[in-house]
Amino acid sequence: MKFETPAGVNPIDQQKVIGQPASRLEGPLKTTGTATYAYEYNRAAPKHAYGYVVGAAIAKGQIRRIDRTKAKAAPGVLAIVTAADVGQLPPGQFYVDRLLAGPAVDHYHQAVAVVVAKTFEQARAAAALLKVTYIATKGAFDLAAAKDAAPLPKPGPYSGPSQTNVGDFKGAFAAAPVKLDATYTTPDQSHAMMEPHATMAHWEGDKLTCWCSLQQLNWGARDLGTILGIPKENIRLISAYIGGGFGGKGTALSDIVLASLAARAAGRPVKVALPRPLIFNNTTHRPATIQRIRLGATADGTITAIGHESWSGNIPGGGTESTTASTKLLYAGANRFTELRLAVLNLAEGNAMRAPGEATGMMALEIAMDELAEKLQMDPVAFRIKNDTQVDPEHPGRPFSSRKLVECLQTGADRFGWSKRVAKPGTVQEGQWLIGVGVAAAIRGAPVMTSAARVRLNRDGIVTVETDMTDIGTGSYTIIGQTAAEMLGVGLDKVVVKLGDSTFPQSPGSGGQWGAASATSGVYAACLKLREAVAKALGLNPEEAQFANGQVLAGNRHYALGEAAKAAELVAEDAMTYGTLARQYAQDTFGAHFVEVGVNRYTHEIRVRRMLAVCHAGRILNPKTARSQVIGAMTMGVGAALMEHLVVDKQVGFFVNHDLAGYEVPVHADIPHQEVVLLEGLDPTMSPMKAKGIGELGLVGVAAAIANAVYNATGVRVRDYPITLDKLLGKVSLI
Amino acid sequence: MQTFTYERVRTPAEAAAAAARTPGAKFLAGGTNLLDLMKLEIETPAHIIDVGKVGLDKIEPTPAGGLRIGALVTNTDLADHRTVRRDYGLLSRALLAGASGQLRNKATTAGNLLQRTRCPYFYDTNQRCNKREPGSGCAAIAGYSRQLGIIGTSDACIATHPSDMAVAMRALDAEVETVKANGTTRTIPLAQFYRLPGQTPHLETTLEKNELITAVLLPPPVGGVHIYQKVRDRSSYAFALVSVGAILQQDGSGRIAVGGVAPRPWRVETAEKLLPAGAKAFTAQLLQGARPTKENAYKLALVENTVAAVLNEGKH
């Protein structure tokens, strides 16, 4: 089914099941510890062995020699796999890192070998006996030092152009009566998902099955096929449950590649989980940025010039952190300039992490907006509203399909009590705490991608959905079940959802905030086909058939839904594909974040006291799972604002704090009351679901709102994330 | 993890004797730190002596009016003990500021005192670290040192001791009771229990080889207001950037030990005479001779501010 014109009224609009706050279908499995994760498929592949990955001890150079004598002789060892055994592996498409070092080492903890043994303990002990010697060469690890020589890169498949120019930015900025020119930095960050990267690989002849933890199974099969040099058709990937990914499990990484190679070498199934201390330097991360923002406005607060330049680094072949994406779309302004530059750094690969580019860019832009509002002596909410635009500012002929930023800001201001804000910073105190409030806008693209599904109906009226969509903790199972239930007029209890198997019809997977809107639309298409098949089987006119309460009705005839499958199971499969609406309309999601912080007047510890997010993302498919996505994202925003920081040792060239004691993410005690308001409003240009993704929107802007609140509390403007107490000490003037 | 042999002993003396018999042995109690370090091959003992069943899990009053805390009393039980909460509130608060509920359930009193540093370079066996591998150098001094020590450190090592409990114990004038392999016992004041690194940062305490901690002794309670303030980047489950353990008396006198700044709980008794003069004067004396790195120089101000917060709280 091709979606080419805005959707009219359709069965989803009934919202009997869709739009209801259904609890997660797989929730009981997860709360009882019975959902099976990649590393736990012990019965599916009996007599499996264990692989332990050895990471490179240097950041850049060559492997001189690997002495495997002792490791090979260690108890239980079945195989040792290095590049000397399997040759140089080509990179995949989405992640470009080479997943097995040798002879060159491209970054610290790049995999050098996998040691396979009968038990995990034997594999780990033997791995420590592998003696690897290196020839280290000098590398580049310092973004600030590499910045000035960084070229404009070719745009990657998921980033926009590296440079955009509209009007006369330079002239308008020079002429602006009120302006800001400031530089912000964001650090390298890690996804730090709970479930480590893990795979169990099992060969049967030349067919490979991997139980793995991947967000996009189509990319996974494609990239694993490329890396191993086998047809992707010979690969079956199963990722039924995923303990978080955040963009760090998009496609094949070292666990799946090395488990596959190890299983082949050992002649039996092998499972590999990356140990936590290896994950931070072995896998991908959100790269650090340096961002210069220039804003010019007239005295009444009309923005006349917006400039955003950004620098990030990556391994050769890697992409930019596209921080300017939001700046292109968020505010009006006739004269605009954006530029992304990319330095070569010999750290681990920088790649997607939740709202890539947008989360990072908005950490800077939304502080800059707060700074300019202050210069204009305008309320920061009013300043943002004044510069709203209903068209893509770089292409004014292209309207937003739906954009409720102003409503988000106004609703949020009302709910939060923004009018009580004291504009003068450092003036509100409660006991030992300096109190401040901050606001930031949120914007995140709302892509939809081709997605297919298969739907089955049996004689008991049970509807089974199959698609290779994944659920990374987001609620995919539930919203897909709700879609099928709504389309076929049954309750959720009559729907079985099967996900995460690459032999199922292809979806775009979980990522880029496209999963929910795309996958449910694919299910919609398949369900439409099934409705036709049902009507036909019952001898009804498909145009007239109504599906409700487990019944199919047409005229004065009605049947139980299962009747249609009495003779044989009915199966329908279809994909939703898309026309040009995404080019005609700017399709984005919007929000506003309001935050109150307390800063301890003595220690300058920063604690968030309350948070409010107002979001607009088209139809909300399930307000409970949507809210969970947003509060999870807000929590991640607290981490980004206040603590998350992969610290680069610029001498050795690696992320030093490579475990969860050193890389701090928020704990429960850091997270205060979080309120989420989901604004209503369908978007018929998206798909028949009229929905957009929301999982990444909730993160964008949060860190800046916190930064602005810290400023309001203390009068100290910190432009370098994370905002930690050492950046405030000595600068806060106490009343 | 390297292969090791294992034995379980029944009495403290048996433990010390077993250790004397087997070179390279380590005592295992709660295991919350040692086992992690063994998995990373930072510790590679050839032999493990499990002292978990030797008793030593009682908290008893001493004839002098203090408390004798068995070496194997868990952090949870110690923090929750009625007398500790009433008379040694600082100790209870410090314990509860550390780790997590699960870890405190396993971690023991002696094990807490003997936990190793959390310097990230100590934890990565590819990196230079004089504490882990004597003579290999220190990557931290010119590297990532934001959380590391500012005083009592050396050119060989700037690691801190991570314990919260030890800070309270130091302010409380605790003593460590031990038994040696030959069966003799002694007590070591906590003030003399930790060595400064100098050129030998791998030697962390004044315990002799094979000497086993049997108890920690607290002198009779001294009253006063007990405050433990721990400063960190997140609200829980993080080691202190700086912590201040204080016992403040109504007359303005008091005792203060500081954590997160040195290879041991940092207390300078002579500086405490300056407490009535305020945080600035006290801290200047306390941290005299500090040698911070560029990344952790903020701790000088942070200690002063936190002491000020504690003194302020003591007034209320």
mmCIF file of C-alpha atoms in Angstrom, chain A residues 52 55-58 75 108-109 121 124-125 128-129 277 432 600-607 642-643 645 647-649 651-652 654-667 669-671 724-726 729-730, chain B residues 1-3 38-41 118 120-121 123-128 138-144 146-147 229-239 241 295 298-299 301-310 312-313 316:
data_model
loop_
_atom_site.group_PDB
_atom_site.id
_atom_site.type_symbol
_atom_site.label_atom_id
_atom_site.label_comp_id
_atom_site.label_asym_id
_atom_site.label_seq_id
_atom_site.Cartn_x
_atom_site.Cartn_y
_atom_site.Cartn_z
ATOM 1 C CA TYR A 52 35.677 -13.573 25.469
ATOM 2 C CA GLY A 55 40.451 -5.349 23.327
ATOM 3 C CA ALA A 56 43.456 -3.473 21.972
ATOM 4 C CA ALA A 57 45.690 -2.000 24.649
ATOM 5 C CA ILE A 58 46.746 0.941 22.474
ATOM 6 C CA PRO A 75 41.957 -25.342 30.284
ATOM 7 C CA TYR A 108 41.538 1.638 22.061
ATOM 8 C CA HIS A 109 39.776 -1.614 22.929
ATOM 9 C CA GLU A 121 35.476 -18.366 33.300
ATOM 10 C CA ARG A 124 38.086 -15.031 30.391
ATOM 11 C CA ALA A 125 41.141 -16.573 32.067
ATOM 12 C CA ALA A 128 44.196 -12.792 29.837
ATOM 13 C CA LEU A 129 46.966 -15.199 28.763
ATOM 14 C CA PRO A 277 34.526 -2.038 30.782
ATOM 15 C CA GLN A 432 20.725 26.088 51.642
ATOM 16 C CA ASN A 600 23.458 24.067 47.003
ATOM 17 C CA ARG A 601 24.813 27.412 48.125
ATOM 18 C CA TYR A 602 27.816 25.785 49.805
ATOM 19 C CA THR A 603 28.790 22.791 47.714
ATOM 20 C CA HIS A 604 27.159 23.970 44.462
ATOM 21 C CA GLU A 605 25.758 20.513 43.914
ATOM 22 C CA ILE A 606 22.944 20.756 41.376
ATOM 23 C CA ARG A 607 19.750 18.812 41.934
ATOM 24 C CA LEU A 642 24.754 17.231 34.868
ATOM 25 C CA MET A 643 27.020 14.192 34.713
ATOM 26 C CA HIS A 645 30.959 12.591 30.230
ATOM 27 C CA VAL A 647 36.556 11.600 29.626
ATOM 28 C CA VAL A 648 39.272 11.509 26.978
ATOM 29 C CA ASP A 649 42.799 10.819 28.137
ATOM 30 C CA GLN A 651 47.910 11.294 26.103
ATOM 31 C CA VAL A 652 46.967 7.641 25.847
ATOM 32 C CA PHE A 654 40.927 6.550 25.205
ATOM 33 C CA PHE A 655 37.842 7.066 27.311
ATOM 34 C CA VAL A 656 39.188 6.654 30.833
ATOM 35 C CA ASN A 657 36.006 6.236 32.844
ATOM 36 C CA HIS A 658 34.928 3.100 31.020
ATOM 37 C CA ASP A 659 32.594 1.503 33.519
ATOM 38 C CA LEU A 660 29.334 2.441 35.203
ATOM 39 C CA ALA A 661 31.087 3.630 38.359
ATOM 40 C CA GLY A 662 33.120 6.132 36.357
ATOM 41 C CA TYR A 663 30.530 7.028 33.725
ATOM 42 C CA GLU A 664 27.719 8.358 35.847
ATOM 43 C CA VAL A 665 24.129 8.317 34.685
ATOM 44 C CA PRO A 666 21.248 9.486 36.866
ATOM 45 C CA VAL A 667 20.086 7.252 39.710
ATOM 46 C CA ALA A 669 17.472 9.807 43.676
ATOM 47 C CA ASP A 670 18.441 12.274 40.951
ATOM 48 C CA ILE A 671 15.050 12.238 39.302
ATOM 49 C CA THR A 724 29.264 20.101 37.394
ATOM 50 C CA LEU A 725 29.883 21.888 40.649
ATOM 51 C CA ASP A 726 33.542 22.594 39.890
ATOM 52 C CA LEU A 729 32.764 27.064 42.477
ATOM 53 C CA GLY A 730 34.144 30.505 43.082
ATOM 54 C CA MET B 1 40.479 -14.320 36.854
ATOM 55 C CA GLN B 2 43.438 -16.559 37.624
ATOM 56 C CA THR B 3 43.056 -19.959 39.148
ATOM 57 C CA MET B 38 40.255 -10.626 40.765
ATOM 58 C CA LYS B 39 37.962 -10.792 37.737
ATOM 59 C CA LEU B 40 39.877 -7.881 36.236
ATOM 60 C CA GLU B 41 43.193 -9.489 37.289
ATOM 61 C CA ARG B 118 38.711 3.696 42.625
ATOM 62 C CA PRO B 120 40.257 4.612 36.899
ATOM 63 C CA TYR B 121 43.850 3.943 35.892
ATOM 64 C CA TYR B 123 41.219 -0.389 37.208
ATOM 65 C CA ASP B 124 42.605 -0.637 33.653
ATOM 66 C CA THR B 125 45.464 -3.102 33.466
ATOM 67 C CA ASN B 126 46.676 -1.602 30.179
ATOM 68 C CA GLN B 127 47.533 1.661 31.925
ATOM 69 C CA ARG B 128 50.512 2.663 34.012
ATOM 70 C CA CYS B 138 51.314 6.990 37.158
ATOM 71 C CA ALA B 139 49.064 7.821 34.217
ATOM 72 C CA ALA B 140 46.626 9.708 36.403
ATOM 73 C CA ILE B 141 48.771 12.663 37.424
ATOM 74 C CA ALA B 142 48.883 14.081 33.888
ATOM 75 C CA GLY B 143 45.641 12.360 32.914
ATOM 76 C CA TYR B 144 42.114 12.384 34.282
ATOM 77 C CA ARG B 146 39.307 15.318 38.659
ATOM 78 C CA GLN B 147 38.303 12.864 41.359
ATOM 79 C CA GLN B 229 28.122 15.538 54.309
ATOM 80 C CA LYS B 230 29.126 13.809 51.104
ATOM 81 C CA VAL B 231 29.473 15.836 47.918
ATOM 82 C CA ARG B 232 29.110 14.141 44.563
ATOM 83 C CA ASP B 233 27.896 14.679 41.009
ATOM 84 C CA ARG B 234 24.832 12.506 41.463
ATOM 85 C CA SER B 235 22.658 11.949 44.497
ATOM 86 C CA SER B 236 23.608 8.384 45.247
ATOM 87 C CA TYR B 237 25.864 5.502 44.322
ATOM 88 C CA ALA B 238 28.934 7.600 43.667
ATOM 89 C CA PHE B 239 32.216 8.024 45.450
ATOM 90 C CA LEU B 241 34.317 14.233 45.399
ATOM 91 C CA GLU B 295 41.767 19.215 37.285
ATOM 92 C CA TYR B 298 38.515 22.844 42.848
ATOM 93 C CA LYS B 299 38.575 20.494 45.819
ATOM 94 C CA ALA B 301 37.383 25.431 47.647
ATOM 95 C CA LEU B 302 34.965 22.532 47.866
ATOM 96 C CA VAL B 303 36.395 21.345 51.166
ATOM 97 C CA GLU B 304 36.179 24.841 52.599
ATOM 98 C CA ASN B 305 32.605 25.305 51.403
ATOM 99 C CA THR B 306 31.530 21.907 52.655
ATOM 100 C CA VAL B 307 33.117 22.538 56.032
ATOM 101 C CA ALA B 308 31.233 25.841 56.093
ATOM 102 C CA ALA B 309 28.001 23.990 55.321
ATOM 103 C CA VAL B 310 28.679 21.525 58.111
ATOM 104 C CA ASN B 312 26.402 26.073 59.654
ATOM 105 C CA GLU B 313 24.325 22.954 60.074
ATOM 106 C CA HIS B 316 20.971 24.698 63.984
#
